[in-house]
CSV table of C-alpha atoms in Angstrom, one decimal:
chain,number,residue,atom,x,y,z
A,1,MET,CA,0.0,0.0,0.0
A,2,SER,CA,1.6,3.3,-1.1
A,3,SER,CA,1.4,6.3,1.2
A,4,THR,CA,-0.6,8.8,-0.7
A,5,LYS,CA,-0.3,11.8,1.6
A,6,PRO,CA,1.2,12.6,5.0
A,7,MET,CA,-1.0,11.7,7.9
A,8,THR,CA,-0.5,11.1,11.6
A,9,LYS,CA,-0.5,7.4,12.3
A,10,ARG,CA,-1.3,7.0,15.9
A,11,ARG,CA,-0.9,4.2,18.4
A,12,ILE,CA,-4.4,3.7,19.8
A,13,GLY,CA,-4.8,1.4,22.8
A,14,VAL,CA,-7.9,-0.7,22.9
A,15,LEU,CA,-8.7,-2.0,26.3
A,16,ALA,CA,-8.9,-5.7,25.6
A,17,LEU,CA,-10.1,-7.2,28.9
A,18,GLN,CA,-13.3,-8.5,27.3
A,19,GLY,CA,-15.8,-7.5,24.7
A,20,GLY,CA,-15.8,-5.8,21.3
A,21,PHE,CA,-12.2,-4.9,21.0
A,22,GLU,CA,-11.4,-6.7,17.7
A,23,ALA,CA,-14.1,-4.7,15.8
A,24,HIS,CA,-12.6,-1.5,17.1
A,25,GLU,CA,-9.2,-2.6,15.9
A,26,ARG,CA,-10.5,-3.1,12.4
A,27,ARG,CA,-11.9,0.4,12.4
A,28,LEU,CA,-8.6,1.9,13.6
A,29,THR,CA,-6.6,-0.1,11.0
A,30,ALA,CA,-9.0,1.1,8.3
A,31,LEU,CA,-8.1,4.7,9.3
A,32,GLY,CA,-4.4,4.0,9.1
A,33,HIS,CA,-3.8,3.9,12.9
A,34,GLU,CA,-2.0,1.2,14.8
A,35,PRO,CA,-4.3,-0.6,17.3
A,36,VAL,CA,-2.6,-1.9,20.5
A,37,ARG,CA,-4.4,-4.4,22.7
A,38,VAL,CA,-4.1,-3.2,26.3
A,39,ARG,CA,-4.3,-5.5,29.2
A,40,TYR,CA,-1.6,-4.3,31.6
A,41,ALA,CA,-0.9,-1.0,33.5
A,42,THR,CA,2.5,-0.8,31.9
A,43,GLN,CA,1.1,-0.4,28.4
A,44,PHE,CA,-0.4,3.1,28.6
A,45,ASP,CA,2.7,5.3,28.4
A,46,GLU,CA,3.2,5.0,24.6
A,47,LEU,CA,-0.4,5.4,23.6
A,48,ASP,CA,-1.7,8.4,21.6
A,49,GLY,CA,-5.3,7.5,22.3
A,50,LEU,CA,-7.5,4.9,23.9
A,51,ILE,CA,-10.8,3.0,23.3
A,52,LEU,CA,-12.9,1.6,26.1
A,53,PRO,CA,-15.0,-0.9,24.1
A,54,GLY,CA,-18.4,-2.5,24.7
A,55,GLY,CA,-18.9,-5.8,26.4
A,56,GLU,CA,-20.2,-6.4,30.0
A,57,SER,CA,-19.4,-3.4,32.2
A,58,THR,CA,-19.5,-5.6,35.3
A,59,THR,CA,-16.9,-7.9,33.9
A,60,HIS,CA,-14.7,-4.9,32.9
A,61,LEU,CA,-15.0,-3.4,36.4
A,62,LYS,CA,-13.9,-6.7,37.9
A,63,LEU,CA,-10.9,-7.1,35.7
A,64,ILE,CA,-9.9,-3.5,36.0
A,65,ALA,CA,-9.9,-3.9,39.7
A,66,LEU,CA,-8.0,-7.2,39.7
A,67,GLU,CA,-5.3,-5.7,37.5
A,68,GLY,CA,-5.1,-2.4,39.2
A,69,LEU,CA,-5.9,-0.4,36.1
A,70,GLY,CA,-8.1,2.2,37.7
A,71,PRO,CA,-5.3,4.8,38.6
A,72,VAL,CA,-3.7,4.3,35.2
A,73,LEU,CA,-6.9,5.0,33.4
A,74,ASP,CA,-7.4,8.1,35.5
A,75,ALA,CA,-3.9,9.3,34.6
A,76,PHE,CA,-4.4,8.6,30.9
A,77,VAL,CA,-7.6,10.5,30.8
A,78,ALA,CA,-5.9,13.4,32.6
A,79,THR,CA,-3.4,13.7,29.7
A,80,GLN,CA,-6.4,14.9,27.5
A,81,LYS,CA,-5.4,12.5,24.7
A,82,PRO,CA,-8.4,11.3,22.7
A,83,VAL,CA,-10.6,8.6,24.2
A,84,LEU,CA,-13.6,6.8,22.7
A,85,ALA,CA,-15.8,4.9,25.2
A,86,THR,CA,-18.6,2.8,23.7
A,87,CYS,CA,-21.6,1.2,25.4
A,88,ALA,CA,-20.0,-0.7,28.4
A,89,GLY,CA,-17.0,1.7,28.1
A,90,LEU,CA,-19.4,4.7,28.4
A,91,ILE,CA,-21.0,3.0,31.5
A,92,LEU,CA,-17.5,2.8,33.1
A,93,SER,CA,-16.8,6.4,32.2
A,94,ALA,CA,-20.1,8.0,33.5
A,95,ARG,CA,-20.4,10.1,36.6
A,96,THR,CA,-23.3,7.9,37.8
A,97,VAL,CA,-24.7,4.6,36.7
A,98,SER,CA,-28.2,3.2,37.4
A,99,GLY,CA,-30.0,0.0,36.5
A,100,PRO,CA,-28.6,-1.2,38.9
A,101,SER,CA,-26.1,1.4,40.3
A,102,GLN,CA,-22.5,0.4,40.2
A,103,ALA,CA,-19.0,2.0,40.5
A,104,SER,CA,-17.8,4.2,37.6
A,105,PHE,CA,-14.8,6.5,36.9
A,106,GLY,CA,-16.6,9.7,36.2
A,107,PHE,CA,-14.5,10.7,33.1
A,108,LEU,CA,-17.7,12.1,31.5
A,109,ASP,CA,-20.2,14.2,33.4
A,110,VAL,CA,-23.2,12.1,32.4
A,111,ALA,CA,-25.7,9.9,34.2
A,112,VAL,CA,-26.4,6.6,32.4
A,113,ARG,CA,-28.9,3.8,32.9
A,114,ARG,CA,-27.7,0.3,31.9
A,115,ASN,CA,-29.8,-1.9,29.6
A,116,ALA,CA,-32.2,1.0,29.4
A,117,TRP,CA,-33.9,-0.2,26.2
A,118,GLY,CA,-34.5,-3.6,27.6
A,119,ARG,CA,-33.1,-7.0,26.9
A,120,GLN,CA,-31.6,-8.4,23.7
A,121,LEU,CA,-35.1,-8.6,22.1
A,122,ASP,CA,-35.1,-4.7,22.3
A,123,SER,CA,-31.7,-4.3,20.6
A,124,PHE,CA,-32.0,-2.4,17.3
A,125,GLY,CA,-30.4,-0.5,14.4
A,126,ALA,CA,-31.3,3.1,13.6
A,127,ILE,CA,-30.0,6.3,12.0
A,128,ALA,CA,-29.0,9.4,14.1
A,129,ASP,CA,-31.2,12.5,14.0
A,130,ASP,CA,-30.3,15.1,11.4
A,131,SER,CA,-27.5,12.9,10.0
A,132,ASP,CA,-26.9,9.6,8.3
A,133,VAL,CA,-24.7,8.0,10.9
A,134,PRO,CA,-25.8,4.5,11.5
A,135,LEU,CA,-26.5,3.5,15.1
A,136,THR,CA,-26.3,-0.1,16.5
A,137,PHE,CA,-27.8,-0.4,20.0
A,138,ILE,CA,-27.1,-3.8,21.7
A,139,ARG,CA,-28.6,-4.0,25.2
A,140,ALA,CA,-27.6,-0.4,25.2
A,141,PRO,CA,-27.5,2.2,28.0
A,142,ARG,CA,-29.2,5.6,27.8
A,143,ILE,CA,-27.7,8.9,28.8
A,144,GLU,CA,-30.3,10.3,31.2
A,145,SER,CA,-28.6,13.6,32.0
A,146,VAL,CA,-25.7,15.6,30.7
A,147,GLY,CA,-23.5,17.9,32.8
A,148,PRO,CA,-22.7,21.5,31.8
A,149,GLY,CA,-19.2,20.7,30.3
A,150,VAL,CA,-20.6,18.0,28.0
A,151,GLU,CA,-21.5,18.6,24.4
A,152,VAL,CA,-24.0,16.4,22.6
A,153,VAL,CA,-22.6,15.4,19.2
A,154,LEU,CA,-25.4,13.0,18.0
A,155,ARG,CA,-28.9,12.4,19.1
A,156,TYR,CA,-31.5,9.7,18.4
A,157,HIS,CA,-35.1,10.7,18.8
A,158,GLY,CA,-33.9,13.8,20.6
A,159,GLU,CA,-31.8,12.0,23.3
A,160,PRO,CA,-28.0,12.1,23.4
A,161,VAL,CA,-26.2,9.0,22.0
A,162,LEU,CA,-22.8,10.5,21.3
A,163,VAL,CA,-21.3,13.1,23.7
A,164,ARG,CA,-17.9,14.7,24.2
A,165,SER,CA,-16.1,16.6,26.8
A,166,GLY,CA,-12.8,17.9,25.3
A,167,ALA,CA,-11.1,14.9,23.7
A,168,PHE,CA,-13.2,12.3,25.6
A,169,PHE,CA,-16.1,10.9,23.6
A,170,GLY,CA,-18.8,8.5,24.8
A,171,ALA,CA,-21.3,6.6,22.7
A,172,THR,CA,-24.3,4.5,23.8
A,173,PHE,CA,-24.2,2.7,20.4
A,174,HIS,CA,-21.5,0.6,18.6
A,175,PRO,CA,-19.8,2.6,15.8
A,176,GLU,CA,-17.3,-0.3,15.5
A,177,LEU,CA,-20.1,-2.7,14.3
A,178,THR,CA,-20.8,-0.7,11.2
A,179,SER,CA,-18.5,0.0,8.2
A,180,ASP,CA,-18.9,3.7,8.8
A,181,VAL,CA,-15.6,5.1,10.1
A,182,ARG,CA,-16.8,8.7,10.9
A,183,VAL,CA,-17.1,8.4,14.6
A,184,HIS,CA,-13.6,6.9,15.0
A,185,ARG,CA,-12.2,9.5,12.5
A,186,GLN,CA,-13.7,12.3,14.5
A,187,VAL,CA,-12.1,11.1,17.7
A,188,PHE,CA,-8.7,10.0,16.4
A,189,GLY,CA,-8.3,11.6,13.0
A,190,GLY,CA,-7.2,9.4,10.2
A,191,ASP,CA,-6.5,9.1,6.5
A,192,LEU,CA,-9.6,8.0,4.6
A,193,THR,CA,-7.6,7.2,1.5
A,194,LEU,CA,-6.4,4.2,3.4
A,195,ALA,CA,-9.9,3.2,4.4
A,196,SER,CA,-10.5,0.5,1.9
A,197,THR,CA,-14.0,-0.8,2.4
A,198,PRO,CA,-13.7,-3.5,5.2
A,199,ALA,CA,-15.8,-6.6,5.0
A,200,PRO,CA,-19.1,-6.2,6.8
A,201,VAL,CA,-18.6,-7.0,10.4
A,202,ARG,CA,-20.3,-10.3,11.1
A,203,GLY,CA,-18.0,-11.9,13.6
B,1,MET,CA,-18.5,9.0,1.9
B,2,LYS,CA,-19.3,5.3,2.2
B,3,ASN,CA,-22.4,3.8,1.0
B,4,GLN,CA,-24.8,4.1,4.0
B,5,ASN,CA,-27.1,1.4,2.8
B,6,THR,CA,-24.7,-1.3,3.8
B,7,ASP,CA,-25.0,-0.1,7.4
B,8,LYS,CA,-28.7,-0.6,7.7
B,9,LYS,CA,-28.8,-3.3,10.4
B,10,SER,CA,-30.5,-6.6,9.7
B,11,PRO,CA,-31.9,-8.3,12.7
B,12,TYR,CA,-29.2,-10.9,12.1
B,13,GLU,CA,-26.4,-8.4,12.5
B,14,ILE,CA,-28.0,-7.2,15.8
B,15,LYS,CA,-27.9,-10.8,16.9
B,16,VAL,CA,-24.3,-11.3,15.9
B,17,GLY,CA,-23.5,-8.0,17.6
B,18,LEU,CA,-24.4,-9.4,21.0
B,19,ALA,CA,-22.1,-12.4,20.4
B,20,GLU,CA,-19.4,-9.9,19.5
B,21,MET,CA,-19.8,-8.2,22.9
B,22,LEU,CA,-19.5,-11.6,24.7
B,23,LYS,CA,-16.0,-12.2,23.2
B,24,GLY,CA,-13.1,-12.8,25.6
B,25,GLY,CA,-15.5,-13.6,28.4
B,26,VAL,CA,-16.9,-16.5,30.3
B,27,ILE,CA,-20.6,-17.7,30.2
B,28,MET,CA,-21.4,-19.8,33.2
B,29,ASP,CA,-24.1,-22.4,33.8
B,30,VAL,CA,-26.1,-21.6,36.9
B,31,MET,CA,-28.9,-23.5,38.6
B,32,ASN,CA,-30.3,-20.9,41.0
B,33,VAL,CA,-30.3,-17.2,41.9
B,34,GLU,CA,-27.4,-17.6,44.4
B,35,GLN,CA,-25.2,-19.2,41.8
B,36,ALA,CA,-26.2,-16.5,39.2
B,37,ARG,CA,-25.0,-13.8,41.7
B,38,ILE,CA,-21.8,-15.6,42.3
B,39,ALA,CA,-21.2,-15.8,38.6
B,40,GLU,CA,-21.9,-12.1,38.0
B,41,ASP,CA,-19.7,-11.1,41.0
B,42,ALA,CA,-16.9,-13.2,39.6
B,43,GLY,CA,-17.1,-11.3,36.2
B,44,ALA,CA,-19.1,-13.7,34.0
B,45,THR,CA,-20.3,-12.0,30.8
B,46,ALA,CA,-23.5,-14.0,30.9
B,47,VAL,CA,-25.2,-16.9,32.7
B,48,MET,CA,-26.9,-20.0,31.3
B,49,ALA,CA,-30.0,-20.8,33.4
B,50,LEU,CA,-30.6,-24.5,33.7
B,51,GLU,CA,-32.0,-26.9,36.3
B,52,ARG,CA,-29.2,-29.4,36.2
B,53,VAL,CA,-25.7,-28.9,35.0
B,54,PRO,CA,-24.5,-31.4,32.4
B,55,ALA,CA,-22.6,-33.6,34.9
B,56,GLN,CA,-25.8,-34.1,36.9
B,57,ILE,CA,-27.9,-34.8,33.7
B,58,ARG,CA,-25.3,-37.4,32.8
B,59,SER,CA,-25.3,-39.2,36.2
B,60,GLU,CA,-29.0,-38.9,36.9
B,61,GLY,CA,-30.2,-39.8,33.4
B,62,GLY,CA,-33.8,-39.3,32.3
B,63,VAL,CA,-35.1,-36.9,29.7
B,64,ALA,CA,-33.5,-33.4,30.1
B,65,ARG,CA,-35.8,-30.6,29.0
B,66,ALA,CA,-35.9,-26.7,29.0
B,67,SER,CA,-36.0,-25.1,32.5
B,68,ASP,CA,-39.0,-24.0,34.4
B,69,PRO,CA,-39.9,-20.4,33.4
B,70,ALA,CA,-40.1,-19.5,37.1
B,71,MET,CA,-36.4,-20.4,37.6
B,72,ILE,CA,-35.3,-18.5,34.5
B,73,GLU,CA,-37.4,-15.4,35.6
B,74,ALA,CA,-35.9,-15.5,39.0
B,75,ILE,CA,-32.4,-15.4,37.5
B,76,GLN,CA,-33.3,-12.6,35.1
B,77,ALA,CA,-34.5,-10.6,38.1
B,78,ALA,CA,-31.3,-11.3,40.1
B,79,VAL,CA,-28.6,-10.3,37.6
B,80,SER,CA,-27.9,-7.4,35.1
B,81,ILE,CA,-25.8,-9.5,32.7
B,82,PRO,CA,-27.4,-11.4,29.8
B,83,VAL,CA,-29.3,-14.6,30.7
B,84,MET,CA,-29.3,-17.5,28.3
B,85,ALA,CA,-31.3,-20.7,28.4
B,86,LYS,CA,-31.2,-24.0,26.6
B,87,CYS,CA,-33.9,-25.7,24.5
B,88,ARG,CA,-33.8,-29.2,23.1
B,89,ILE,CA,-32.5,-29.7,19.6
B,90,GLY,CA,-35.5,-29.3,17.2
B,91,HIS,CA,-37.9,-28.3,20.0
B,92,THR,CA,-39.3,-25.1,18.4
B,93,THR,CA,-41.9,-24.7,21.1
B,94,GLU,CA,-39.4,-24.7,23.9
B,95,ALA,CA,-37.5,-22.0,21.9
B,96,GLN,CA,-40.7,-20.0,21.5
B,97,ILE,CA,-41.3,-20.1,25.2
B,98,LEU,CA,-37.7,-19.0,25.9
B,99,GLN,CA,-38.2,-16.1,23.4
B,100,ALA,CA,-41.5,-15.1,25.1
B,101,LEU,CA,-39.5,-15.1,28.4
B,102,GLU,CA,-37.1,-12.6,26.7
B,103,VAL,CA,-33.9,-14.6,27.4
B,104,ASP,CA,-31.0,-12.9,25.7
B,105,PHE,CA,-29.7,-16.0,23.8
B,106,ILE,CA,-31.1,-19.5,23.2
B,107,ASP,CA,-28.8,-22.5,23.2
B,108,GLU,CA,-30.2,-25.3,21.0
B,109,SER,CA,-28.3,-27.8,23.0
B,110,GLU,CA,-27.2,-31.4,22.7
B,111,VAL,CA,-26.9,-31.4,26.5
B,112,LEU,CA,-30.7,-31.7,26.6
B,113,THR,CA,-32.5,-34.7,25.1
B,114,PRO,CA,-33.1,-34.1,21.4
B,115,ALA,CA,-36.8,-33.6,20.4
B,116,ASP,CA,-36.2,-34.1,16.7
B,117,GLU,CA,-33.6,-36.4,15.2
B,118,ASP,CA,-33.9,-35.0,11.7
B,119,PHE,CA,-34.3,-31.3,11.9
B,120,HIS,CA,-32.8,-28.5,13.9
B,121,ILE,CA,-34.8,-25.3,14.7
B,122,ASP,CA,-35.3,-22.7,12.0
B,123,LYS,CA,-33.4,-20.1,13.9
B,124,HIS,CA,-34.0,-17.3,11.3
B,125,ALA,CA,-37.6,-17.3,12.4
B,126,PHE,CA,-36.7,-16.0,15.9
B,127,ALA,CA,-35.8,-12.5,17.0
B,128,ILE,CA,-33.7,-13.9,19.8
B,129,PRO,CA,-30.2,-15.0,18.8
B,130,PHE,CA,-29.2,-18.6,18.9
B,131,VAL,CA,-26.0,-20.4,19.8
B,132,SER,CA,-25.4,-23.9,18.5
B,133,GLY,CA,-22.9,-26.6,19.1
B,134,SER,CA,-20.6,-28.1,16.5
B,135,THR,CA,-17.9,-30.7,16.3
B,136,ASN,CA,-16.6,-29.8,12.8
B,137,ILE,CA,-16.9,-27.2,10.0
B,138,GLY,CA,-19.8,-28.8,8.3
B,139,GLU,CA,-22.0,-28.9,11.4
B,140,ALA,CA,-20.9,-25.3,12.2
B,141,LEU,CA,-21.9,-23.9,8.7
B,142,ARG,CA,-25.1,-25.8,8.7
B,143,ARG,CA,-26.2,-24.3,12.0
B,144,ILE,CA,-25.1,-20.8,10.8
B,145,GLY,CA,-27.1,-21.5,7.6
B,146,GLU,CA,-30.1,-22.2,9.8
B,147,GLY,CA,-29.6,-18.8,11.5
B,148,ALA,CA,-27.3,-19.4,14.5
B,149,ALA,CA,-25.6,-16.1,15.5
B,150,MET,CA,-22.9,-17.7,17.5
B,151,MET,CA,-21.2,-21.1,17.6
B,152,ARG,CA,-19.6,-23.1,20.3
B,153,THR,CA,-17.8,-26.5,20.3
B,154,LYS,CA,-19.8,-29.3,21.7
B,155,GLY,CA,-16.9,-30.7,23.6
B,156,GLU,CA,-18.2,-33.5,25.9
B,157,ALA,CA,-20.4,-31.6,28.4
B,158,GLY,CA,-20.4,-32.7,32.0
B,159,THR,CA,-17.1,-34.6,31.9
B,160,GLY,CA,-14.6,-32.0,33.1
B,161,ASN,CA,-12.5,-33.4,30.4
B,162,ILE,CA,-11.2,-30.9,27.8
B,163,VAL,CA,-10.1,-33.5,25.2
B,164,GLU,CA,-13.3,-33.3,23.0
B,165,ALA,CA,-13.4,-29.5,23.0
B,166,VAL,CA,-9.8,-29.5,21.9
B,167,ARG,CA,-10.6,-32.0,19.2
B,168,HIS,CA,-13.5,-29.8,17.9
B,169,LEU,CA,-11.5,-26.6,18.0
B,170,ARG,CA,-8.6,-28.2,16.1
B,171,SER,CA,-10.9,-29.8,13.6
B,172,LEU,CA,-12.5,-26.4,12.9
B,173,ARG,CA,-9.2,-24.6,12.7
B,174,THR,CA,-7.7,-27.2,10.3
B,175,ALA,CA,-10.8,-27.1,8.1
B,176,ILE,CA,-10.8,-23.3,8.0
B,177,ARG,CA,-7.1,-23.2,7.0
B,178,ARG,CA,-7.8,-25.7,4.2
B,179,ILE,CA,-10.8,-23.8,2.9
B,180,THR,CA,-8.8,-20.6,2.7
B,181,GLN,CA,-6.4,-22.4,0.4
B,182,LEU,CA,-9.0,-23.7,-2.1
B,183,LEU,CA,-9.1,-22.5,-5.6
B,184,PRO,CA,-12.3,-20.8,-6.5
B,185,GLU,CA,-13.5,-23.7,-8.6
B,186,GLU,CA,-13.0,-26.1,-5.7
B,187,ILE,CA,-15.4,-24.3,-3.3
B,188,MET,CA,-18.6,-25.9,-4.6
B,189,THR,CA,-17.2,-29.4,-4.4
B,190,GLU,CA,-16.1,-28.7,-0.8
B,191,ALA,CA,-19.6,-27.4,0.0
B,192,LYS,CA,-21.1,-30.6,-1.5
B,193,LEU,CA,-18.7,-32.9,0.2
B,194,HIS,CA,-19.4,-31.7,3.7
B,195,GLY,CA,-23.0,-30.6,3.2
B,196,MET,CA,-22.3,-26.9,3.7
B,197,PRO,CA,-24.1,-23.9,2.4
B,198,TYR,CA,-22.0,-22.6,-0.6
B,199,ASP,CA,-22.2,-18.9,0.4
B,200,LEU,CA,-20.9,-19.7,3.9
B,201,VAL,CA,-18.0,-21.7,2.5
B,202,ARG,CA,-17.2,-18.7,0.3
B,203,TYR,CA,-17.2,-16.5,3.4
B,204,VAL,CA,-14.7,-18.8,5.1
B,205,HIS,CA,-12.6,-18.9,2.0
B,206,GLU,CA,-12.4,-15.1,1.9
B,207,HIS,CA,-12.1,-14.3,5.6
B,208,GLY,CA,-10.3,-17.2,7.1
B,209,LYS,CA,-12.9,-17.5,9.9
B,210,LEU,CA,-16.5,-18.4,10.6
B,211,PRO,CA,-19.0,-15.7,9.8
B,212,VAL,CA,-20.0,-15.6,13.5
B,213,PRO,CA,-18.0,-15.8,16.8
B,214,ASN,CA,-17.0,-19.3,17.9
B,215,PHE,CA,-16.7,-20.1,21.6
B,216,ALA,CA,-15.4,-23.2,23.4
B,217,ALA,CA,-17.7,-25.4,25.5
B,218,GLY,CA,-17.8,-28.8,27.0
B,219,GLY,CA,-15.4,-30.1,29.6
B,220,ILE,CA,-13.7,-26.8,30.8
B,221,ALA,CA,-12.8,-27.4,34.4
B,222,THR,CA,-9.7,-25.2,35.1
B,223,PRO,CA,-8.4,-21.8,34.3
B,224,ALA,CA,-5.7,-23.6,32.2
B,225,ASP,CA,-8.5,-25.4,30.2
B,226,ALA,CA,-10.0,-22.0,29.4
B,227,ALA,CA,-6.7,-20.5,28.4
B,228,LEU,CA,-5.9,-23.6,26.2
B,229,CYS,CA,-9.2,-23.1,24.3
B,230,MET,CA,-8.4,-19.5,23.7
B,231,SER,CA,-5.0,-20.4,22.4
B,232,LEU,CA,-6.7,-22.8,19.9
B,233,GLY,CA,-8.8,-20.0,18.5
B,234,ALA,CA,-11.9,-20.0,20.7
B,235,GLU,CA,-13.2,-16.4,21.2
B,236,ALA,CA,-14.7,-17.0,24.6
B,237,VAL,CA,-15.7,-19.9,26.8
B,238,PHE,CA,-18.7,-21.5,28.3
B,239,VAL,CA,-18.2,-23.3,31.6
B,240,GLY,CA,-20.9,-25.7,32.6
B,241,SER,CA,-20.4,-28.2,35.4
B,242,GLY,CA,-16.8,-27.0,36.0
B,243,ILE,CA,-17.6,-24.1,38.3
B,244,PHE,CA,-20.5,-25.1,40.5
B,245,LEU,CA,-19.4,-28.7,41.0
B,246,SER,CA,-15.9,-27.6,42.1
B,247,GLU,CA,-14.9,-27.1,45.8
B,248,ASP,CA,-14.8,-23.3,45.7
B,249,PRO,CA,-17.1,-22.0,42.9
B,250,ALA,CA,-16.6,-18.2,43.6
B,251,LYS,CA,-12.8,-18.5,43.5
B,252,ARG,CA,-12.8,-20.8,40.5
B,253,ALA,CA,-15.2,-18.6,38.6
B,254,ARG,CA,-13.0,-15.6,39.1
B,255,ALA,CA,-9.9,-17.5,38.1
B,256,VAL,CA,-11.5,-18.8,34.8
B,257,VAL,CA,-12.6,-15.2,34.0
B,258,GLN,CA,-9.1,-13.9,34.5
B,259,ALA,CA,-7.5,-16.9,32.6
B,260,THR,CA,-9.8,-16.2,29.6
B,261,THR,CA,-8.4,-12.6,29.4
B,262,TYR,CA,-4.8,-13.4,30.2
B,263,TRP,CA,-4.7,-16.8,28.4
B,264,ASN,CA,-1.4,-16.0,26.7
B,265,ASP,CA,0.5,-15.1,29.9
B,266,ALA,CA,1.8,-18.2,31.7
B,267,LYS,CA,3.2,-16.3,34.7
B,268,LYS,CA,-0.1,-14.7,35.3
B,269,LEU,CA,-1.8,-18.1,34.9
B,270,VAL,CA,0.4,-19.3,37.8
B,271,GLU,CA,-1.1,-16.6,40.1
B,272,ILE,CA,-4.6,-17.2,38.7
B,273,SER,CA,-4.5,-21.0,39.2
B,274,ARG,CA,-2.9,-21.0,42.7
B,275,GLY,CA,-5.0,-22.3,45.6
B,276,ILE,CA,-8.5,-22.2,44.0
B,277,GLY,CA,-9.6,-25.5,45.6
B,278,GLN,CA,-10.4,-28.9,44.0
B,279,ALA,CA,-11.7,-29.0,40.4
B,280,MET,CA,-14.7,-31.2,39.6
B,281,ARG,CA,-13.7,-34.8,39.5
B,282,GLY,CA,-14.2,-35.5,35.8
B,283,ILE,CA,-14.5,-38.6,33.6
B,284,GLU,CA,-12.2,-40.2,31.1
B,285,MET,CA,-13.7,-40.5,27.6
B,286,ASP,CA,-13.2,-44.3,27.3
B,287,LYS,CA,-15.5,-44.7,30.4
B,288,ILE,CA,-18.4,-43.2,28.4
B,289,PRO,CA,-20.1,-45.6,26.0
B,290,GLU,CA,-20.5,-44.2,22.4
B,291,GLY,CA,-24.2,-44.1,22.8
B,292,GLU,CA,-24.1,-41.9,25.9
B,293,ARG,CA,-21.9,-39.2,24.3
B,294,LEU,CA,-23.7,-35.9,24.1
B,295,SER,CA,-21.5,-34.7,21.3
B,296,LYS,CA,-23.0,-37.3,19.0
B,297,ARG,CA,-26.4,-35.6,19.2
B,298,GLY,CA,-27.4,-33.4,16.3
B,299,TRP,CA,-25.8,-33.6,12.9
């Protein structure tokens, strides 16, 4: 593959304790970035950005605690490098969590409710308001309130589904499960000329 | 900008999406609310609600059926993680009942006594995703052809013996490697030979993997068993009898969760495996008559 124009290839960590980390890696690769599977506290120093993927937030919390990753995550977010937290990742990052209540890191000043659409039978695909960004909701959380420093980037039926505070983005949906790279590109930048159409994500 | 039409989600992609989110995790068989809570606290990504774990079904005998709705509902009320349940192979009505209960995944499972010896369930007809067991590539692609959104090895459930799961993982991996090397004109013959849907063989040829996630199941009893399965290409693990028939289920459950994440780190596996109590006792394969092997059920 020839390099067509200069771009910033970034090393983006994907927290790979459990969940949808491979699908995120494919999106990052499509944008010309280098995904790095992160499972240890020692791996954060050389990262230019970070993804907190979907999966089960209770599982992620357990493994973060067992591996002592909490302080490292706090320190990384404090560097203001770009972070994308999707679904379970957003739940970990919220100020408060309900349905049921559980611990969270408070990286984003939002209140989220887990599994707020219902069970898997209520999972669905949709399109964001005033845009054509595809949204995939899988046992998804809902953002119930947004603090003053948080900007709403995308809405669905009027409620926030993608929010940001500085370089920290949180999504209730799964941008990694579509072939649309715009959410990842907005967070991390990237060279679309490298983004050959990836195979539809089926597994 | 990319063609947005390709991003319109089919119900099937939403089903596979949940399987995608279960990757790298551990799904645990639980028989009551207390066990479901232990599993969730230990970091399970989902629980499988059933009245008897496979080892008990094996020793007690009799016809094994889908669980009492009351027991499934109690577990749904007790945990926030996905709740799965099993129906008998070919028992469409049991599956409809489980769908009406809004379980998150249905396992059309050889662990229960088959209801139909000729036909598996038409899984496309359901809104709830299905997981199915397989022992080889042909079986896997047939189940996916019927609409399974996730596959697992059959292994030999209830034995605490990993040998069959290893056999099934290796069989799949070898077959996938062979299919990727076929010439285009050889694909149809391969499909015919193993009774596989042509389009799915094409998918494997092009992508070098199954079109849905493939998890390990059947005989996982230790953290090292889980890690071994991950090293052989499993994308997550199911643990049936291995946790709640062990000496210290809470400790073992947590250890298996950690081992599934850190499967490639032997030093860490030492820490994880140390002092977690006795594993379930287990059975050697040659002590199980051919006719009693659960992995022979289904086709």
